[in-house]
């Protein structure tokens, strides 16, 4: 039983593009109410339900309150764009780094499509400031955005920092929505060093 239907988008993306495997460490940005975190916990074996496989780790961060989930560590009432929160996150990571950054974040929608689009692109870009501190070279970033005129800025920045960037539109996202995902694979070691 998932906390939200959004789980099916992540399941679909993982089935097709294999983000997860048992033992991986994951941060889920914008985690409330926690459906993506549930999927990540299952697929990286963060609760240790499969004793024959390595145990992973899942950290969920959100502005909102979060109800506990077995196998996940939650950081509620936290803004991912806040440098103080970046330090808190680093302290919570067992290896100091993660293999996968997920973001299903969405700003409070104003209803003005253009403005909402820009706000979300900026939120996604802020993940690229966090990545040098916490993403393992070779790591993966999956982020949701609303398509629009500034999407190319985000794509360009992802192409600089990762070897491979794909645009994904899951079946489970309603066809009429502008909701799209960038999947960036193989985080470059140079991106890690340059910005430190
Ligand atoms: N993936 C979640 C799930 O499956 O349950 C749903 C996420 S929901 C669509 C988007 C979330 O992003 C909201 O809970 C919102 O509070 C969070 N969010 C928006 N801006 C944020 C920020 N700056 N820092 C942390 N979380 C943020």
Coordinates of C-alpha atoms and ligand atoms in Angstrom, one line a residue:
X1 CA 0.0 0.0 0.0
X2 CA 1.6 3.2 -1.1
X3 CA 1.0 6.6 0.5
X4 CA 0.4 8.2 -2.9
X5 CA -0.1 7.3 -6.6
X6 CA 3.2 9.0 -7.4
X7 CA 4.8 5.7 -6.4
X8 CA 3.8 4.2 -9.7
X9 CA 5.8 6.8 -11.7
X10 CA 9.0 5.9 -9.8
X11 CA 8.3 2.1 -10.1
X12 CA 7.8 2.5 -13.8
X13 CA 11.0 4.6 -14.2
X14 CA 13.1 2.2 -12.1
X15 CA 11.7 -0.9 -14.0
X16 CA 12.9 0.7 -17.3
X17 CA 16.1 2.5 -16.3
X18 CA 17.3 0.6 -13.2
X19 CA 18.2 3.3 -10.7
X20 CA 18.1 1.1 -7.7
X21 CA 19.6 -2.1 -6.5
X22 CA 20.0 -3.5 -3.0
X23 CA 22.6 -1.7 -0.9
X24 CA 22.4 1.7 -2.6
X25 CA 22.2 4.9 -0.6
X26 CA 19.4 7.4 -1.7
X27 CA 18.2 10.9 -0.8
X28 CA 14.6 11.7 -1.7
X29 CA 14.0 15.5 -1.9
X30 CA 10.4 16.6 -1.5
X31 CA 9.5 13.3 0.1
X32 CA 6.1 14.0 1.7
X33 CA 3.8 12.1 2.0
X34 CA 6.5 9.4 1.4
X35 CA 5.4 7.1 -1.5
X36 CA 8.7 7.5 -3.4
X37 CA 10.5 6.8 -0.2
X38 CA 8.5 3.6 0.2
X39 CA 9.6 2.5 -3.3
X40 CA 13.2 3.4 -2.6
X41 CA 13.2 1.5 0.7
X42 CA 11.9 -1.6 -1.0
X43 CA 14.3 -1.5 -3.9
X44 CA 17.5 -0.7 -2.1
X45 CA 16.6 -3.1 0.8
X46 CA 16.8 -0.2 3.3
X47 CA 14.7 -2.0 5.9
X48 CA 16.7 -5.2 5.5
X49 CA 13.7 -7.2 4.5
X50 CA 15.8 -9.3 2.2
X51 CA 18.5 -10.9 4.4
X52 CA 20.4 -12.3 1.4
X53 CA 21.1 -8.9 -0.1
X54 CA 23.1 -5.8 1.0
X55 CA 21.2 -3.2 3.1
X56 CA 20.7 0.2 1.5
X57 CA 19.9 3.6 3.0
X58 CA 17.1 6.2 2.3
X59 CA 17.0 9.8 3.6
X60 CA 13.8 11.8 2.9
X61 CA 13.7 15.6 3.2
X62 CA 10.7 17.9 3.0
X63 CA 9.4 21.3 4.1
X64 CA 6.4 19.5 5.5
X65 CA 5.8 17.1 8.5
X66 CA 6.7 13.5 7.7
X67 CA 5.2 10.3 9.2
X68 CA 7.8 7.7 10.1
X69 CA 8.5 5.0 7.6
X70 CA 10.4 1.8 8.5
X71 CA 13.8 1.7 6.8
X72 CA 13.9 5.5 6.1
X73 CA 15.4 8.4 8.0
X74 CA 13.3 11.6 7.6
X75 CA 14.4 15.2 7.9
X76 CA 11.1 17.2 8.1
X77 CA 10.6 21.0 8.1
X78 CA 13.7 21.4 6.0
X79 CA 14.2 23.5 2.9
X80 CA 16.6 21.8 0.4
X81 CA 17.8 25.2 -0.9
X82 CA 19.1 26.2 2.6
X83 CA 22.9 25.7 3.1
X84 CA 22.3 24.9 6.8
X85 CA 20.1 22.0 5.7
X86 CA 22.9 20.8 3.3
X87 CA 25.1 20.4 6.4
X88 CA 22.4 18.6 8.3
X89 CA 21.9 16.2 5.4
X90 CA 25.6 15.4 5.2
X91 CA 25.7 14.6 8.9
X92 CA 22.8 12.2 8.4
X93 CA 24.5 10.2 5.6
X94 CA 26.3 7.1 6.8
X95 CA 28.9 7.3 4.0
X96 CA 28.7 11.1 3.7
X97 CA 27.6 10.5 0.1
X98 CA 24.7 9.0 -1.7
X99 CA 24.4 7.0 -5.0
X100 CA 21.1 8.4 -6.0
X101 CA 19.4 11.8 -5.7
X102 CA 15.7 11.8 -6.3
X103 CA 13.5 14.9 -6.5
X104 CA 9.8 15.0 -7.0
X105 CA 9.7 18.5 -5.4
X106 CA 7.0 20.9 -6.4
X107 CA 6.7 24.5 -5.3
X108 CA 3.3 25.8 -4.2
X109 CA 1.7 26.3 -7.5
X110 CA 0.5 29.9 -8.2
X111 CA -1.6 28.7 -11.2
X112 CA 0.5 31.0 -13.5
X113 CA 2.1 28.3 -15.6
X114 CA 5.2 30.2 -16.7
X115 CA 6.0 31.2 -13.1
X116 CA 5.4 27.8 -11.6
X117 CA 7.7 26.3 -14.4
X118 CA 10.5 28.8 -13.5
X119 CA 10.2 28.2 -9.8
X120 CA 10.5 24.4 -10.2
X121 CA 13.5 24.7 -12.6
X122 CA 15.2 26.8 -10.0
X123 CA 14.5 24.3 -7.3
X124 CA 16.0 21.6 -9.5
X125 CA 19.0 23.7 -10.3
X126 CA 19.6 24.1 -6.5
X127 CA 20.1 20.3 -6.4
X128 CA 23.2 20.8 -8.6
X129 CA 24.7 23.0 -5.8
X130 CA 24.0 20.2 -3.3
X131 CA 25.3 17.4 -5.5
X132 CA 29.1 18.2 -5.2
X133 CA 28.7 17.7 -1.4
X134 CA 26.7 14.6 -1.3
X135 CA 26.7 12.7 -4.7
X136 CA 29.2 10.0 -5.3
X137 CA 31.1 10.2 -8.6
X138 CA 29.2 7.9 -11.0
X139 CA 25.9 8.7 -9.2
X140 CA 22.4 9.3 -10.6
X141 CA 20.0 12.2 -10.3
X142 CA 16.3 11.9 -11.2
X143 CA 14.3 15.2 -11.0
X144 CA 10.8 16.2 -11.9
X145 CA 10.2 19.4 -13.7
X146 CA 7.3 21.1 -15.5
X147 CA 8.2 21.6 -19.1
X148 CA 8.6 25.1 -20.4
X149 CA 11.1 27.6 -21.8
X150 CA 13.8 27.3 -19.1
X151 CA 14.0 23.5 -19.2
X152 CA 17.0 23.8 -21.5
X153 CA 18.9 25.6 -18.8
X154 CA 18.5 22.7 -16.4
X155 CA 19.3 20.2 -19.2
X156 CA 22.5 22.1 -20.1
X157 CA 23.6 22.2 -16.5
X158 CA 22.9 18.5 -16.1
X159 CA 24.9 17.7 -19.3
X160 CA 27.9 19.5 -17.8
X161 CA 27.8 17.5 -14.6
X162 CA 26.7 14.1 -15.8
X163 CA 27.8 11.8 -18.7
X164 CA 24.2 11.0 -19.8
X165 CA 20.9 12.9 -19.6
X166 CA 17.6 11.5 -20.7
X167 CA 14.1 13.1 -20.8
X168 CA 11.4 10.8 -19.4
X169 CA 7.6 11.0 -19.6
X170 CA 6.2 8.1 -17.6
X171 CA 2.8 6.6 -18.6
X172 CA 1.8 7.0 -15.0
X173 CA 2.0 10.9 -15.4
X174 CA -1.2 12.1 -16.8
X175 CA -0.9 12.8 -20.6
X176 CA -2.1 16.4 -20.4
X177 CA 0.3 17.5 -17.7
X178 CA 3.5 19.3 -18.3
X179 CA 5.2 16.9 -15.8
X180 CA 8.5 15.5 -17.2
X181 CA 11.6 14.0 -15.6
X182 CA 15.3 14.3 -16.3
X183 CA 17.3 11.3 -15.5
X184 CA 21.0 12.1 -15.3
X185 CA 23.5 9.2 -15.0
X186 CA 27.2 8.9 -14.2
X187 CA 28.0 12.0 -12.2
X188 CA 31.4 13.4 -13.2
X189 CA 34.2 13.3 -10.7
X190 CA 35.3 16.8 -12.0
X191 CA 31.9 18.3 -11.1
X192 CA 32.6 17.1 -7.6
X193 CA 36.1 18.7 -7.4
X194 CA 35.4 21.9 -9.3
X195 CA 32.8 23.3 -7.0
X196 CA 34.3 22.3 -3.7
Ligands
LIG1 N1 7.4 12.1 -4.1 C1 6.4 12.3 -3.0 C2 5.7 11.0 -2.7 O1 5.7 10.1 -3.6 O2 5.0 10.9 -1.7 C3 5.5 13.5 -3.4 C4 6.2 14.8 -3.4 S1 5.1 16.2 -3.6 C5 4.6 16.1 -5.3 C6 6.2 17.6 -3.6 C7 6.9 17.9 -2.3 O3 8.0 18.8 -2.5 C8 5.9 18.6 -1.3 O4 5.7 17.8 -0.1 C9 6.7 19.9 -0.9 O5 6.5 20.2 0.5 C10 8.1 19.5 -1.2 N2 9.0 20.7 -1.4 C11 8.8 21.8 -2.2 N3 9.8 22.7 -2.1 C12 10.7 22.1 -1.3 C13 11.9 22.6 -0.7 N4 12.4 23.7 -1.1 N5 12.6 21.7 0.1 C14 12.1 20.5 0.5 N6 10.9 20.1 0.0 C15 10.2 20.8 -0.8

